[in-house]
PDB file of C-alpha atoms in Angstrom:
ATOM      1  CA  UNK A   1      38.197  12.968 157.963  1.00  0.00           C
ATOM      2  CA  UNK A   2      39.820  12.661 154.533  1.00  0.00           C
ATOM      3  CA  UNK A   3      39.401   8.878 154.467  1.00  0.00           C
ATOM      4  CA  UNK A   4      35.841   9.018 155.775  1.00  0.00           C
ATOM      5  CA  UNK A   5      34.849  11.595 153.148  1.00  0.00           C
ATOM      6  CA  UNK A   6      35.862   9.335 150.232  1.00  0.00           C
ATOM      7  CA  UNK A   7      33.783   6.181 149.767  1.00  0.00           C
ATOM      8  CA  UNK A   8      36.522   4.183 147.992  1.00  0.00           C
ATOM      9  CA  UNK A   9      39.180   5.018 150.583  1.00  0.00           C
ATOM     10  CA  UNK A  10      36.781   4.196 153.417  1.00  0.00           C
ATOM     11  CA  UNK A  11      35.997   0.775 151.891  1.00  0.00           C
ATOM     12  CA  UNK A  12      39.670  -0.052 151.302  1.00  0.00           C
ATOM     13  CA  UNK A  13      40.648   1.086 154.794  1.00  0.00           C
ATOM     14  CA  UNK A  14      37.872  -0.936 156.427  1.00  0.00           C
ATOM     15  CA  UNK A  15      39.058  -4.180 154.773  1.00  0.00           C
ATOM     16  CA  UNK A  16      42.715  -4.067 155.867  1.00  0.00           C
ATOM     17  CA  UNK A  17      42.458  -6.386 158.918  1.00  0.00           C
ATOM     18  CA  UNK A  18      40.415  -9.019 157.118  1.00  0.00           C
ATOM     19  CA  UNK A  19      43.407 -10.320 155.167  1.00  0.00           C
ATOM     20  CA  UNK A  20      46.096 -10.776 157.825  1.00  0.00           C
ATOM     21  CA  UNK A  21      45.361 -14.430 158.579  1.00  0.00           C
ATOM     22  CA  UNK A  22      45.122 -15.191 154.862  1.00  0.00           C
ATOM     23  CA  UNK A  23      48.458 -13.449 154.230  1.00  0.00           C
ATOM     24  CA  UNK A  24      50.146 -15.369 157.046  1.00  0.00           C
ATOM     25  CA  UNK A  25      48.733 -18.714 155.916  1.00  0.00           C
ATOM     26  CA  UNK A  26      49.666 -18.090 152.282  1.00  0.00           C
ATOM     27  CA  UNK A  27      53.218 -16.982 153.072  1.00  0.00           C
ATOM     28  CA  UNK A  28      53.703 -19.842 155.530  1.00  0.00           C
ATOM     29  CA  UNK A  29      52.563 -22.500 153.046  1.00  0.00           C
ATOM     30  CA  UNK A  30      54.649 -20.917 150.288  1.00  0.00           C
ATOM     31  CA  UNK A  31      57.695 -20.687 152.582  1.00  0.00           C
ATOM     32  CA  UNK A  32      57.533 -24.339 153.638  1.00  0.00           C
ATOM     33  CA  UNK A  33      56.859 -25.515 150.078  1.00  0.00           C
ATOM     34  CA  UNK A  34      59.883 -23.525 148.896  1.00  0.00           C
ATOM     35  CA  UNK A  35      62.025 -24.812 151.736  1.00  0.00           C
ATOM     36  CA  UNK A  36      61.185 -28.478 151.090  1.00  0.00           C
ATOM     37  CA  UNK A  37      61.602 -28.060 147.330  1.00  0.00           C
ATOM     38  CA  UNK A  38      65.011 -26.388 147.675  1.00  0.00           C
ATOM     39  CA  UNK A  39      66.128 -28.837 150.364  1.00  0.00           C
ATOM     40  CA  UNK A  40      65.132 -31.819 148.222  1.00  0.00           C
ATOM     41  CA  UNK A  41      67.435 -30.451 145.519  1.00  0.00           C
ATOM     42  CA  UNK A  42      70.268 -30.252 148.086  1.00  0.00           C
ATOM     43  CA  UNK A  43      70.411 -26.455 147.900  1.00  0.00           C
ATOM     44  CA  UNK A  44      71.664 -24.578 150.958  1.00  0.00           C
ATOM     45  CA  UNK A  45      71.212 -20.974 149.950  1.00  0.00           C
ATOM     46  CA  UNK A  46      69.809 -17.679 151.130  1.00  0.00           C
ATOM     47  CA  UNK A  47      66.452 -18.637 149.658  1.00  0.00           C
ATOM     48  CA  UNK A  48      66.378 -21.917 151.603  1.00  0.00           C
ATOM     49  CA  UNK A  49      67.268 -20.191 154.843  1.00  0.00           C
ATOM     50  CA  UNK A  50      64.759 -17.382 154.221  1.00  0.00           C
ATOM     51  CA  UNK A  51      61.972 -19.863 153.485  1.00  0.00           C
ATOM     52  CA  UNK A  52      62.686 -21.795 156.682  1.00  0.00           C
ATOM     53  CA  UNK A  53      62.887 -18.657 158.830  1.00  0.00           C
ATOM     54  CA  UNK A  54      59.624 -17.266 157.411  1.00  0.00           C
ATOM     55  CA  UNK A  55      57.920 -20.645 157.753  1.00  0.00           C
ATOM     56  CA  UNK A  56      58.704 -20.663 161.469  1.00  0.00           C
ATOM     57  CA  UNK A  57      58.543 -17.006 162.478  1.00  0.00           C
ATOM     58  CA  UNK A  58      55.429 -15.699 160.711  1.00  0.00           C
ATOM     59  CA  UNK A  59      52.900 -18.188 162.109  1.00  0.00           C
ATOM     60  CA  UNK A  60      54.590 -17.884 165.512  1.00  0.00           C
ATOM     61  CA  UNK A  61      54.195 -14.088 165.370  1.00  0.00           C
ATOM     62  CA  UNK A  62      50.529 -14.413 164.430  1.00  0.00           C
ATOM     63  CA  UNK A  63      49.801 -16.853 167.242  1.00  0.00           C
ATOM     64  CA  UNK A  64      51.663 -14.800 169.853  1.00  0.00           C
ATOM     65  CA  UNK A  65      49.904 -11.572 168.870  1.00  0.00           C
ATOM     66  CA  UNK A  66      46.532 -13.384 169.017  1.00  0.00           C
ATOM     67  CA  UNK A  67      47.207 -14.619 172.540  1.00  0.00           C
ATOM     68  CA  UNK A  68      48.405 -11.192 173.679  1.00  0.00           C
ATOM     69  CA  UNK A  69      45.435  -9.407 172.102  1.00  0.00           C
ATOM     70  CA  UNK A  70      43.084 -11.750 173.945  1.00  0.00           C
ATOM     71  CA  UNK A  71      44.983 -11.274 177.192  1.00  0.00           C
ATOM     72  CA  UNK A  72      45.184  -7.469 177.067  1.00  0.00           C
ATOM     73  CA  UNK A  73      41.694  -6.919 175.656  1.00  0.00           C
ATOM     74  CA  UNK A  74      42.402  -3.360 174.564  1.00  0.00           C
ATOM     75  CA  UNK A  75      39.924  -2.113 171.990  1.00  0.00           C
ATOM     76  CA  UNK A  76      41.024  -0.567 168.724  1.00  0.00           C
ATOM     77  CA  UNK A  77      40.446   3.146 168.009  1.00  0.00           C
ATOM     78  CA  UNK A  78      37.309   2.529 165.917  1.00  0.00           C
ATOM     79  CA  UNK A  79      35.562   0.868 168.860  1.00  0.00           C
ATOM     80  CA  UNK A  80      36.971   3.424 171.308  1.00  0.00           C
ATOM     81  CA  UNK A  81      35.647   6.341 169.217  1.00  0.00           C
ATOM     82  CA  UNK A  82      32.078   5.123 169.742  1.00  0.00           C
ATOM     83  CA  UNK A  83      32.515   3.660 173.255  1.00  0.00           C
ATOM     84  CA  UNK A  84      34.887   5.841 175.292  1.00  0.00           C
ATOM     85  CA  UNK A  85      34.070   3.867 178.436  1.00  0.00           C
ATOM     86  CA  UNK A  86      36.054   0.932 176.997  1.00  0.00           C
ATOM     87  CA  UNK A  87      39.410   2.714 177.155  1.00  0.00           C
ATOM     88  CA  UNK A  88      42.339   0.963 178.793  1.00  0.00           C
ATOM     89  CA  UNK A  89      43.163  -2.696 179.171  1.00  0.00           C
ATOM     90  CA  UNK A  90      40.508  -5.302 179.913  1.00  0.00           C
ATOM     91  CA  UNK A  91      42.414  -8.365 181.044  1.00  0.00           C
ATOM     92  CA  UNK A  92      41.094 -11.591 179.496  1.00  0.00           C
ATOM     93  CA  UNK A  93      37.696 -10.202 178.428  1.00  0.00           C
ATOM     94  CA  UNK A  94      34.811 -12.653 178.013  1.00  0.00           C
ATOM     95  CA  UNK A  95      33.862 -11.277 174.588  1.00  0.00           C
ATOM     96  CA  UNK A  96      35.803  -9.822 171.670  1.00  0.00           C
ATOM     97  CA  UNK A  97      35.484  -6.067 171.405  1.00  0.00           C
ATOM     98  CA  UNK A  98      37.830  -5.488 168.468  1.00  0.00           C
ATOM     99  CA  UNK A  99      41.256  -6.118 169.922  1.00  0.00           C
ATOM    100  CA  UNK A 100      43.998  -3.696 169.040  1.00  0.00           C
ATOM    101  CA  UNK A 101      46.983  -4.239 171.333  1.00  0.00           C
ATOM    102  CA  UNK A 102      49.459  -5.235 169.989  1.00  0.00           C
ATOM    103  CA  UNK A 103      49.047  -4.526 166.294  1.00  0.00           C
ATOM    104  CA  UNK A 104      48.944  -7.855 164.495  1.00  0.00           C
ATOM    105  CA  UNK A 105      49.901  -6.342 161.152  1.00  0.00           C
ATOM    106  CA  UNK A 106      52.952  -4.664 162.641  1.00  0.00           C
ATOM    107  CA  UNK A 107      53.935  -7.811 164.532  1.00  0.00           C
ATOM    108  CA  UNK A 108      53.760 -10.068 161.485  1.00  0.00           C
ATOM    109  CA  UNK A 109      55.415  -7.663 159.059  1.00  0.00           C
ATOM    110  CA  UNK A 110      58.168  -6.724 161.531  1.00  0.00           C
ATOM    111  CA  UNK A 111      58.879 -10.452 161.819  1.00  0.00           C
ATOM    112  CA  UNK A 112      59.086 -10.640 158.030  1.00  0.00           C
ATOM    113  CA  UNK A 113      61.406  -7.608 158.021  1.00  0.00           C
ATOM    114  CA  UNK A 114      63.727  -9.348 160.501  1.00  0.00           C
ATOM    115  CA  UNK A 115      63.920 -12.395 158.248  1.00  0.00           C
ATOM    116  CA  UNK A 116      64.631 -10.167 155.276  1.00  0.00           C
ATOM    117  CA  UNK A 117      67.320  -8.262 157.218  1.00  0.00           C
ATOM    118  CA  UNK A 118      69.049 -11.482 158.264  1.00  0.00           C
ATOM    119  CA  UNK A 119      69.024 -12.986 154.783  1.00  0.00           C
ATOM    120  CA  UNK A 120      69.123  -9.942 152.505  1.00  0.00           C
ATOM    121  CA  UNK A 121      70.811  -7.252 154.643  1.00  0.00           C
ATOM    122  CA  UNK A 122      71.712  -5.066 151.676  1.00  0.00           C
ATOM    123  CA  UNK A 123      68.153  -3.634 151.630  1.00  0.00           C
ATOM    124  CA  UNK A 124      67.631  -2.849 155.343  1.00  0.00           C
ATOM    125  CA  UNK A 125      66.631   0.756 154.688  1.00  0.00           C
ATOM    126  CA  UNK A 126      63.820  -0.338 152.376  1.00  0.00           C
ATOM    127  CA  UNK A 127      62.441  -2.727 155.007  1.00  0.00           C
ATOM    128  CA  UNK A 128      62.563   0.009 157.655  1.00  0.00           C
ATOM    129  CA  UNK A 129      60.776   2.510 155.405  1.00  0.00           C
ATOM    130  CA  UNK A 130      58.096  -0.085 154.598  1.00  0.00           C
ATOM    131  CA  UNK A 131      57.523  -0.759 158.321  1.00  0.00           C
ATOM    132  CA  UNK A 132      57.286   2.955 159.112  1.00  0.00           C
ATOM    133  CA  UNK A 133      54.784   3.465 156.273  1.00  0.00           C
ATOM    134  CA  UNK A 134      52.733   0.511 157.521  1.00  0.00           C
ATOM    135  CA  UNK A 135      52.755   1.929 161.050  1.00  0.00           C
ATOM    136  CA  UNK A 136      51.651   5.359 159.831  1.00  0.00           C
ATOM    137  CA  UNK A 137      48.880   3.796 157.736  1.00  0.00           C
ATOM    138  CA  UNK A 138      47.608   1.777 160.711  1.00  0.00           C
ATOM    139  CA  UNK A 139      47.456   4.861 162.929  1.00  0.00           C
ATOM    140  CA  UNK A 140      46.050   7.234 160.289  1.00  0.00           C
ATOM    141  CA  UNK A 141      43.241   4.832 159.350  1.00  0.00           C
ATOM    142  CA  UNK A 142      42.269   4.478 163.031  1.00  0.00           C
ATOM    143  CA  UNK A 143      43.031   0.763 163.189  1.00  0.00           C
ATOM    144  CA  UNK A 144      45.546   1.153 165.974  1.00  0.00           C
ATOM    145  CA  UNK A 145      46.817   3.555 168.552  1.00  0.00           C
ATOM    146  CA  UNK A 146      50.477   4.504 168.233  1.00  0.00           C
ATOM    147  CA  UNK A 147      51.351   2.333 171.252  1.00  0.00           C
ATOM    148  CA  UNK A 148      49.750  -0.702 169.543  1.00  0.00           C
ATOM    149  CA  UNK A 149      51.999  -0.178 166.528  1.00  0.00           C
ATOM    150  CA  UNK A 150      55.168   0.411 168.541  1.00  0.00           C
ATOM    151  CA  UNK A 151      54.634  -2.662 170.716  1.00  0.00           C
ATOM    152  CA  UNK A 152      53.672  -4.729 167.643  1.00  0.00           C
ATOM    153  CA  UNK A 153      56.914  -3.717 165.927  1.00  0.00           C
ATOM    154  CA  UNK A 154      58.960  -4.593 168.999  1.00  0.00           C
ATOM    155  CA  UNK A 155      57.162  -7.919 169.378  1.00  0.00           C
ATOM    156  CA  UNK A 156      57.725  -8.757 165.704  1.00  0.00           C
ATOM    157  CA  UNK A 157      61.418  -7.958 165.960  1.00  0.00           C
ATOM    158  CA  UNK A 158      61.691 -10.131 169.056  1.00  0.00           C
ATOM    159  CA  UNK A 159      59.816 -13.059 167.504  1.00  0.00           C
ATOM    160  CA  UNK A 160      61.940 -12.902 164.343  1.00  0.00           C
ATOM    161  CA  UNK A 161      65.163 -12.796 166.333  1.00  0.00           C
ATOM    162  CA  UNK A 162      64.117 -15.632 168.649  1.00  0.00           C
ATOM    163  CA  UNK A 163      62.978 -17.761 165.705  1.00  0.00           C
ATOM    164  CA  UNK A 164      66.401 -17.313 164.124  1.00  0.00           C
ATOM    165  CA  UNK A 165      68.087 -18.241 167.417  1.00  0.00           C
ATOM    166  CA  UNK A 166      65.857 -21.305 167.792  1.00  0.00           C
ATOM    167  CA  UNK A 167      66.681 -22.489 164.275  1.00  0.00           C
ATOM    168  CA  UNK A 168      70.376 -22.044 165.005  1.00  0.00           C
ATOM    169  CA  UNK A 169      70.048 -24.023 168.247  1.00  0.00           C
ATOM    170  CA  UNK A 170      68.144 -26.855 166.572  1.00  0.00           C
ATOM    171  CA  UNK A 171      70.595 -27.080 163.724  1.00  0.00           C
ATOM    172  CA  UNK A 172      74.047 -25.946 164.760  1.00  0.00           C
ATOM    173  CA  UNK A 173      75.002 -25.783 161.117  1.00  0.00           C
ATOM    174  CA  UNK A 174      72.056 -23.529 160.238  1.00  0.00           C
ATOM    175  CA  UNK A 175      74.070 -20.362 159.598  1.00  0.00           C
ATOM    176  CA  UNK A 176      77.372 -22.131 159.061  1.00  0.00           C
ATOM    177  CA  UNK A 177      75.947 -24.140 156.147  1.00  0.00           C
ATOM    178  CA  UNK A 178      74.476 -20.986 154.659  1.00  0.00           C
ATOM    179  CA  UNK A 179      77.729 -19.044 154.868  1.00  0.00           C
ATOM    180  CA  UNK A 180      79.873 -21.913 153.571  1.00  0.00           C
ATOM    181  CA  UNK A 181      77.476 -22.388 150.623  1.00  0.00           C
ATOM    182  CA  UNK A 182      77.610 -18.675 149.854  1.00  0.00           C
ATOM    183  CA  UNK A 183      81.418 -18.675 150.091  1.00  0.00           C
ATOM    184  CA  UNK A 184      81.602 -21.654 147.715  1.00  0.00           C
ATOM    185  CA  UNK A 185      79.353 -19.874 145.232  1.00  0.00           C
ATOM    186  CA  UNK A 186      81.509 -16.734 145.202  1.00  0.00           C
ATOM    187  CA  UNK A 187      84.777 -18.570 144.478  1.00  0.00           C
TER     188      UNK A 187
END
């Protein structure tokens, strides 16, 4: 009611989902550009590893959430508030009704948080607080049900972890090179 009663808040809240693809594309391009730039300079650092992990995991998270949203076909709360008959899951619906399960924002940003935790673990509490605030904002603004946010967070954590494992499997020296470079820098 508070958000709906203030025109500015209502406009800001209604534009949140419109930017997710743009955010993912921008961060992915920036991550790969950073990775190739740093790699061309022969740098094996936290920044190089972070850029590579983000470049792989964020678009993967976006694609996986898109497939799952299309498969589950669960409407978001805004659609549900006007069409109660659409509650529940609608497996592989023929038309888009405003998919909400899982939360794409939570999936993508939880994946980013995993990358940050792996590379910059000294700030884990900040990443957790940011994810909780994002989850609360998504539920309070009626973009997602709580279950959408919880599953999106879990999915993002899983995608981030699996992306890290895949990078380690592809390049056995993935973490080893990072840690040996960090050890050399601290000597």
